[in-house]
Amino acid sequence: MSMNSASVIDDDEDIISLYYTRSSVSSTATSASDLDRRNVPTRSSSLSFPTGTPKISNDTLQMPPPPPSLSRTQSKRDAVAAKYDQDRLKVMEARRLYNLKLVAAAEESKIKVAQQREEDERRKEQLVKKVKAAAKARQEELSLPFM
């Protein structure tokens, strides 16, 4: 299938066969502008899969150093990330302290309530003793003969 670059493809079968056989054809069938108008992928936009196993050498495993603008951007990102981590740690510490204060306040409240109960019990016992003493005195007063 050898076509010159000036010919135009009118048939869908020709487009499909051209697309699948493009790698074996040395000359292109249409110009790039014709392919763009027809939404047919060009060689540069189509995927090509390698055949065979790629060989990896030590040279391909090493990354080149980033350009200076990227390293500056990366250092800014690192600084922002470090600031974020510091802020996060501060918030975590503040929450921990707040929770400790809440626990301490709850314990204090329990202690105060227990002390209040003990004091109320003591007052109640004293009041009961006074009432019993007054009742006993009244009983003795009533038991005395009249004069």
PDB file of C-alpha atoms in Angstrom, residues 13 20 31 53:
ATOM      1  CA  GLU A  13     -11.516   1.135   5.558  1.00  0.00           C
ATOM      2  CA  TYR A  20      -2.876  -0.101  11.676  1.00  0.00           C
ATOM      3  CA  SER A  31      -0.757  15.481   5.309  1.00  0.00           C
ATOM      4  CA  THR A  53      12.372  -6.747  27.297  1.00  0.00           C
TER       5      THR A  53
END
